Short mmCIF file of C-alpha atoms in Angstrom, two decimals:
data_model
loop_
_atom_site.label_atom_id
_atom_site.label_comp_id
_atom_site.label_asym_id
_atom_site.label_seq_id
_atom_site.Cartn_x
_atom_site.Cartn_y
_atom_site.Cartn_z
CA UNK G 170 0.00 0.00 0.00
CA UNK G 171 1.08 3.60 -0.56
CA UNK G 172 0.83 6.57 1.76
CA UNK G 173 -1.85 9.18 1.10
CA UNK G 174 0.76 11.72 -0.02
CA UNK G 175 2.10 9.29 -2.64
CA UNK G 176 -1.25 8.33 -4.13
CA UNK G 177 -1.81 8.93 -7.79
CA UNK G 178 -5.29 9.29 -9.25
CA UNK G 179 -7.50 6.28 -9.91
CA UNK G 180 -8.75 6.17 -13.49
CA UNK G 181 -12.35 5.31 -14.33
CA UNK G 182 -13.31 4.62 -17.94
CA UNK G 183 -17.01 4.59 -18.68
CA UNK G 184 -19.97 6.81 -19.43
CA UNK G 185 -20.35 10.45 -18.51
CA UNK G 186 -23.05 9.60 -15.95
CA UNK G 187 -20.39 8.29 -13.60
CA UNK G 188 -19.28 11.84 -12.81
CA UNK G 189 -22.34 12.06 -10.53
CA UNK G 190 -20.77 9.89 -7.82
CA UNK G 191 -21.93 10.98 -4.36
CA UNK G 192 -19.30 13.11 -2.67
CA UNK G 193 -17.32 13.66 -5.86
CA UNK G 194 -15.86 17.13 -6.27
CA UNK G 195 -14.95 17.98 -9.87
CA UNK G 196 -11.71 19.94 -9.85
CA UNK G 197 -10.95 20.36 -13.52
CA UNK G 198 -10.98 19.11 -17.07
CA UNK G 199 -7.95 18.60 -19.27
CA UNK G 200 -7.69 17.94 -22.99
CA UNK G 201 -4.68 15.73 -23.71
CA UNK G 202 -3.02 14.49 -26.85
CA UNK G 203 -0.75 11.47 -27.15
CA UNK G 204 1.62 9.97 -29.67
CA UNK G 205 -1.28 7.63 -30.55
CA UNK G 206 -3.68 10.47 -31.26
CA UNK G 207 -6.51 12.07 -29.31
CA UNK G 208 -8.37 10.24 -26.53
CA UNK G 209 -12.14 9.93 -26.70
CA UNK G 210 -12.76 12.99 -24.52
CA UNK G 211 -11.02 15.39 -22.14
CA UNK G 212 -9.99 13.91 -18.81
CA UNK G 213 -12.33 14.97 -16.01
CA UNK G 214 -10.42 15.36 -12.75
CA UNK G 215 -11.96 15.20 -9.30
CA UNK G 216 -11.66 14.09 -5.71
CA UNK G 217 -13.68 11.53 -3.82
CA UNK G 218 -12.86 12.04 -0.15
CA UNK G 219 -9.06 12.17 -0.05
CA UNK G 220 -8.67 10.18 -3.28
CA UNK G 221 -8.06 11.89 -6.60
CA UNK G 222 -9.83 10.38 -9.60
CA UNK G 223 -9.74 10.84 -13.36
CA UNK G 224 -12.77 10.03 -15.52
CA UNK G 225 -12.61 9.30 -19.23
CA UNK G 226 -15.74 8.84 -21.31
CA UNK G 227 -14.90 5.88 -23.53
CA UNK G 228 -17.37 6.77 -26.27
CA UNK G 229 -16.82 10.51 -26.07
CA UNK G 230 -19.02 13.27 -24.71
CA UNK G 231 -21.54 13.29 -26.29
CA UNK G 232 -21.67 9.50 -26.59
CA UNK G 233 -20.96 8.99 -30.31
CA UNK G 234 -17.76 6.96 -30.86
CA UNK G 235 -18.53 3.41 -31.97
CA UNK G 236 -16.87 0.54 -30.04
CA UNK G 237 -14.63 -0.47 -32.96
CA UNK G 238 -13.60 3.15 -33.54
CA UNK G 239 -12.53 4.03 -29.98
CA UNK G 240 -8.86 5.04 -29.87
CA UNK G 241 -8.05 2.67 -27.01
CA UNK G 242 -4.31 3.35 -27.21
CA UNK G 243 -4.78 7.09 -26.85
CA UNK G 244 -7.24 6.60 -23.97
CA UNK G 245 -4.91 4.38 -21.95
CA UNK G 246 -1.84 6.46 -22.77
CA UNK G 247 -3.60 9.70 -21.73
CA UNK G 248 -4.56 8.18 -18.38
CA UNK G 249 -1.02 6.90 -17.85
CA UNK G 250 0.43 10.30 -18.70
CA UNK G 251 -1.94 11.84 -16.13
CA UNK G 252 -0.40 9.67 -13.42
CA UNK G 253 -3.05 6.94 -13.32
CA UNK G 254 -1.69 3.51 -12.42
CA UNK G 255 -4.97 1.78 -11.41
CA UNK G 256 -7.89 1.74 -13.84
CA UNK G 257 -11.50 0.62 -13.43
CA UNK G 258 -13.19 -0.10 -16.75
CA UNK G 259 -16.98 0.13 -16.39
CA UNK G 260 -18.68 -1.86 -19.14
CA UNK G 261 -22.28 -2.42 -20.19
CA UNK G 262 -22.65 -6.04 -21.29
CA UNK G 263 -25.10 -8.72 -22.33
CA UNK G 264 -25.73 -11.68 -20.07
CA UNK G 265 -25.06 -15.24 -21.23
CA UNK G 266 -24.74 -17.05 -17.88
CA UNK G 267 -28.21 -17.87 -16.45
CA UNK G 268 -27.46 -15.98 -13.23
CA UNK G 269 -26.34 -12.82 -15.04
CA UNK G 270 -29.52 -11.11 -16.16
CA UNK G 271 -30.36 -7.42 -16.61
CA UNK G 272 -29.17 -5.06 -13.82
CA UNK G 273 -26.79 -7.73 -12.48
CA UNK G 274 -23.25 -6.59 -11.65
CA UNK G 275 -20.22 -8.73 -12.48
CA UNK G 276 -16.54 -8.48 -11.57
CA UNK G 277 -15.15 -10.77 -14.30
CA UNK G 278 -11.93 -12.73 -13.93
CA UNK G 279 -11.22 -13.67 -17.56
CA UNK G 280 -11.68 -12.37 -21.09
CA UNK G 281 -11.65 -13.81 -24.62
CA UNK G 282 -10.90 -11.44 -27.49
CA UNK G 283 -13.03 -11.82 -30.64
CA UNK G 284 -12.28 -8.33 -31.97
CA UNK G 285 -10.25 -7.58 -35.08
CA UNK G 286 -8.63 -4.63 -36.83
CA UNK G 287 -8.25 -2.52 -33.68
CA UNK G 288 -5.02 -0.89 -32.57
CA UNK G 289 -4.40 -3.51 -29.91
CA UNK G 290 -0.80 -3.03 -28.77
CA UNK G 291 1.79 -0.36 -28.01
CA UNK G 292 4.50 -2.76 -29.22
CA UNK G 293 4.63 -2.08 -32.93
CA UNK G 294 6.72 -0.13 -35.39
CA UNK G 295 10.50 0.12 -35.38
CA UNK G 296 11.26 -1.59 -32.06
CA UNK G 297 14.63 -2.86 -30.90
CA UNK G 298 13.24 -6.25 -29.89
CA UNK G 299 10.11 -8.37 -29.95
CA UNK G 300 8.10 -7.87 -26.77
CA UNK G 301 5.62 -10.21 -25.10
CA UNK G 302 3.72 -9.68 -21.86
CA UNK G 303 2.06 -12.23 -19.60
CA UNK G 304 -1.73 -11.92 -19.83
CA UNK G 305 -2.74 -15.09 -17.99
CA UNK G 306 -4.85 -13.09 -15.53
CA UNK G 307 -6.14 -10.04 -17.42
CA UNK G 308 -7.71 -8.36 -14.39
CA UNK G 309 -5.70 -7.28 -11.37
CA UNK G 310 -6.32 -9.61 -8.41
CA UNK G 311 -5.93 -6.94 -5.71
CA UNK G 312 -8.28 -4.50 -7.43
CA UNK G 313 -10.83 -7.28 -8.02
CA UNK G 314 -10.75 -8.18 -4.33
CA UNK G 315 -11.48 -4.56 -3.39
CA UNK G 316 -14.48 -4.32 -5.74
CA UNK G 317 -15.81 -7.70 -4.59
CA UNK G 318 -15.55 -6.69 -0.92
CA UNK G 319 -17.36 -3.42 -1.63
CA UNK G 320 -20.19 -5.17 -3.48
CA UNK G 321 -20.51 -7.77 -0.72
CA UNK G 322 -20.62 -5.14 2.01
CA UNK G 323 -23.41 -3.28 0.23
CA UNK G 324 -25.48 -6.44 -0.21
CA UNK G 325 -25.74 -6.01 -3.95
CA UNK G 326 -26.68 -8.88 -6.30
CA UNK G 327 -23.43 -9.53 -8.13
CA UNK G 328 -21.10 -12.26 -9.39
CA UNK G 329 -17.41 -12.44 -8.47
CA UNK G 330 -16.49 -14.39 -11.60
CA UNK G 331 -17.16 -14.31 -15.30
CA UNK G 332 -15.55 -14.71 -18.70
CA UNK G 333 -16.06 -11.59 -20.80
CA UNK G 334 -16.40 -12.14 -24.56
CA UNK G 335 -15.17 -9.02 -26.37
CA UNK G 336 -16.85 -8.82 -29.78
CA UNK G 337 -16.34 -6.36 -32.62
CA UNK G 338 -19.66 -4.53 -32.82
CA UNK G 339 -21.28 -2.19 -33.34
CA UNK G 340 -24.05 -4.65 -34.16
CA UNK G 341 -25.27 -7.04 -31.51
CA UNK G 342 -24.58 -10.75 -31.94
CA UNK G 343 -26.72 -13.44 -33.55
CA UNK G 344 -28.24 -16.18 -31.43
CA UNK G 345 -25.87 -18.67 -33.07
CA UNK G 346 -22.87 -16.52 -32.17
CA UNK G 347 -24.00 -16.38 -28.57
CA UNK G 348 -24.33 -20.18 -28.53
CA UNK G 349 -20.76 -20.38 -29.81
CA UNK G 350 -19.54 -17.97 -27.12
CA UNK G 351 -21.32 -20.05 -24.49
CA UNK G 352 -19.59 -23.19 -25.78
CA UNK G 353 -16.30 -21.29 -25.49
CA UNK G 354 -17.05 -20.72 -21.80
CA UNK G 355 -18.12 -17.07 -21.97
CA UNK G 356 -20.55 -15.65 -19.40
CA UNK G 357 -20.83 -12.07 -20.67
CA UNK G 358 -20.59 -10.33 -24.01
CA UNK G 359 -19.50 -6.76 -24.69
CA UNK G 360 -17.70 -4.68 -27.29
CA UNK G 361 -15.19 -2.58 -25.33
CA UNK G 362 -13.30 -4.94 -23.03
CA UNK G 363 -10.44 -5.35 -25.50
CA UNK G 364 -7.90 -4.04 -26.27
CA UNK G 365 -8.42 -1.78 -23.25
CA UNK G 366 -7.34 -4.43 -20.75
CA UNK G 367 -4.21 -5.56 -22.57
CA UNK G 368 -3.04 -2.01 -23.29
CA UNK G 369 -3.18 -1.23 -19.58
CA UNK G 370 -1.19 -4.41 -18.93
CA UNK G 371 1.45 -3.38 -21.46
CA UNK G 372 2.02 -0.16 -19.52
CA UNK G 373 2.20 -2.01 -16.19
CA UNK G 374 -1.10 -0.59 -14.92
CA UNK G 375 -3.53 -2.36 -12.65
CA UNK G 376 -6.77 -2.86 -14.59
CA UNK G 377 -10.10 -4.23 -13.39
CA UNK G 378 -13.50 -4.51 -15.03
CA UNK G 379 -16.79 -3.63 -13.34
CA UNK G 380 -19.50 -4.89 -15.68
CA UNK G 381 -23.21 -4.12 -15.64
CA UNK G 382 -25.52 -6.50 -17.49
CA UNK G 383 -28.04 -4.40 -19.41
CA UNK G 384 -29.75 -7.10 -21.49
CA UNK G 385 -29.91 -10.83 -22.06
CA UNK G 386 -27.64 -11.80 -24.94
CA UNK G 387 -29.26 -12.77 -28.25
CA UNK G 388 -31.36 -15.93 -27.97
CA UNK G 389 -31.33 -15.89 -24.16
CA UNK G 390 -34.82 -14.40 -23.91
CA UNK G 391 -38.06 -14.80 -25.83
CA UNK G 392 -37.88 -11.37 -27.46
CA UNK G 393 -35.51 -9.24 -29.49
CA UNK G 394 -33.17 -6.81 -27.74
CA UNK G 395 -34.44 -3.23 -27.60
CA UNK G 396 -32.92 0.05 -26.41
CA UNK G 397 -35.87 0.43 -24.05
CA UNK G 398 -34.90 -2.83 -22.34
CA UNK G 399 -31.28 -1.71 -22.06
CA UNK G 400 -32.16 1.71 -20.66
CA UNK G 401 -34.51 0.14 -18.10
CA UNK G 402 -31.64 -1.97 -16.73
CA UNK G 403 -29.06 0.81 -16.74
CA UNK G 404 -30.84 3.06 -14.21
CA UNK G 405 -31.09 0.61 -11.28
CA UNK G 406 -27.88 -1.19 -12.16
CA UNK G 407 -25.75 1.93 -12.44
CA UNK G 408 -26.80 2.91 -8.92
CA UNK G 409 -25.09 -0.23 -7.66
CA UNK G 410 -22.02 0.38 -9.83
CA UNK G 411 -21.66 3.88 -8.41
CA UNK G 412 -22.01 2.57 -4.88
CA UNK G 413 -19.21 0.06 -5.42
CA UNK G 414 -16.94 2.74 -6.87
CA UNK G 415 -17.65 5.14 -4.01
CA UNK G 416 -16.94 2.47 -1.40
CA UNK G 417 -13.74 1.18 -3.03
CA UNK G 418 -12.01 4.27 -4.37
CA UNK G 419 -9.77 4.96 -1.35
CA UNK G 420 -8.50 1.36 -1.25
CA UNK G 421 -7.94 1.30 -5.00
CA UNK G 422 -5.93 4.51 -4.69
CA UNK G 423 -3.82 3.00 -1.92
CA UNK G 424 -2.61 0.11 -4.10
CA UNK G 425 1.10 0.20 -4.86
CA UNK G 426 1.69 0.76 -8.60
CA UNK G 427 2.73 -2.47 -10.32
CA UNK G 428 5.41 -0.67 -12.28
CA UNK G 429 7.13 0.76 -9.20
#
């Protein structure tokens, strides 16, 4: 753990609605550029108690950048340059596992990447050597434990496991594709989990996913997926997500940077 004076900001990547966390004091906004281009939106800086936080809207503000067009490298690099060493990625997902229906919260432990054509690594171009990183456990164990403890303490319905299937989007999946993902062992399906997680790992950052199920995946209910259904799950579910973030932020900020 680090002392309060040594704490860097905790990064939160998600929607703009997360800036309404109870007790959050917004202290500034900063537009950053990186060698990988522009991030999705300016970094919103704030404090939650004694912990500094940095919010980044993954899809921009307003929400208009498609999942396959997000500049994930610029987003992660901008957070790193701002001093962030622990990142919480908040993701809206579809539920495949029978216990993971709408408004259910999940702290996944694994991910399978089905995306293609995205800028998925910092290790490219004219490098001096080939570089590989270990990605056996894509989500930081210490950060996961903190989120799980916060969810448990608040008595929220949540799952402390899950395999996240990262698909290309922006369309939703077919029922046959979801059956394939289920055979592969996937519990959740979303479009933004990769390459966000691996890019953070390449920079030595702690990264953890806090997923909110907003709909049953294709073929898992007796009706087609509608935006009305998704919006109905977001409101109650996001309340729980915010509560977990509020309760865990100080402990997340106290984690020793992996790269130190």
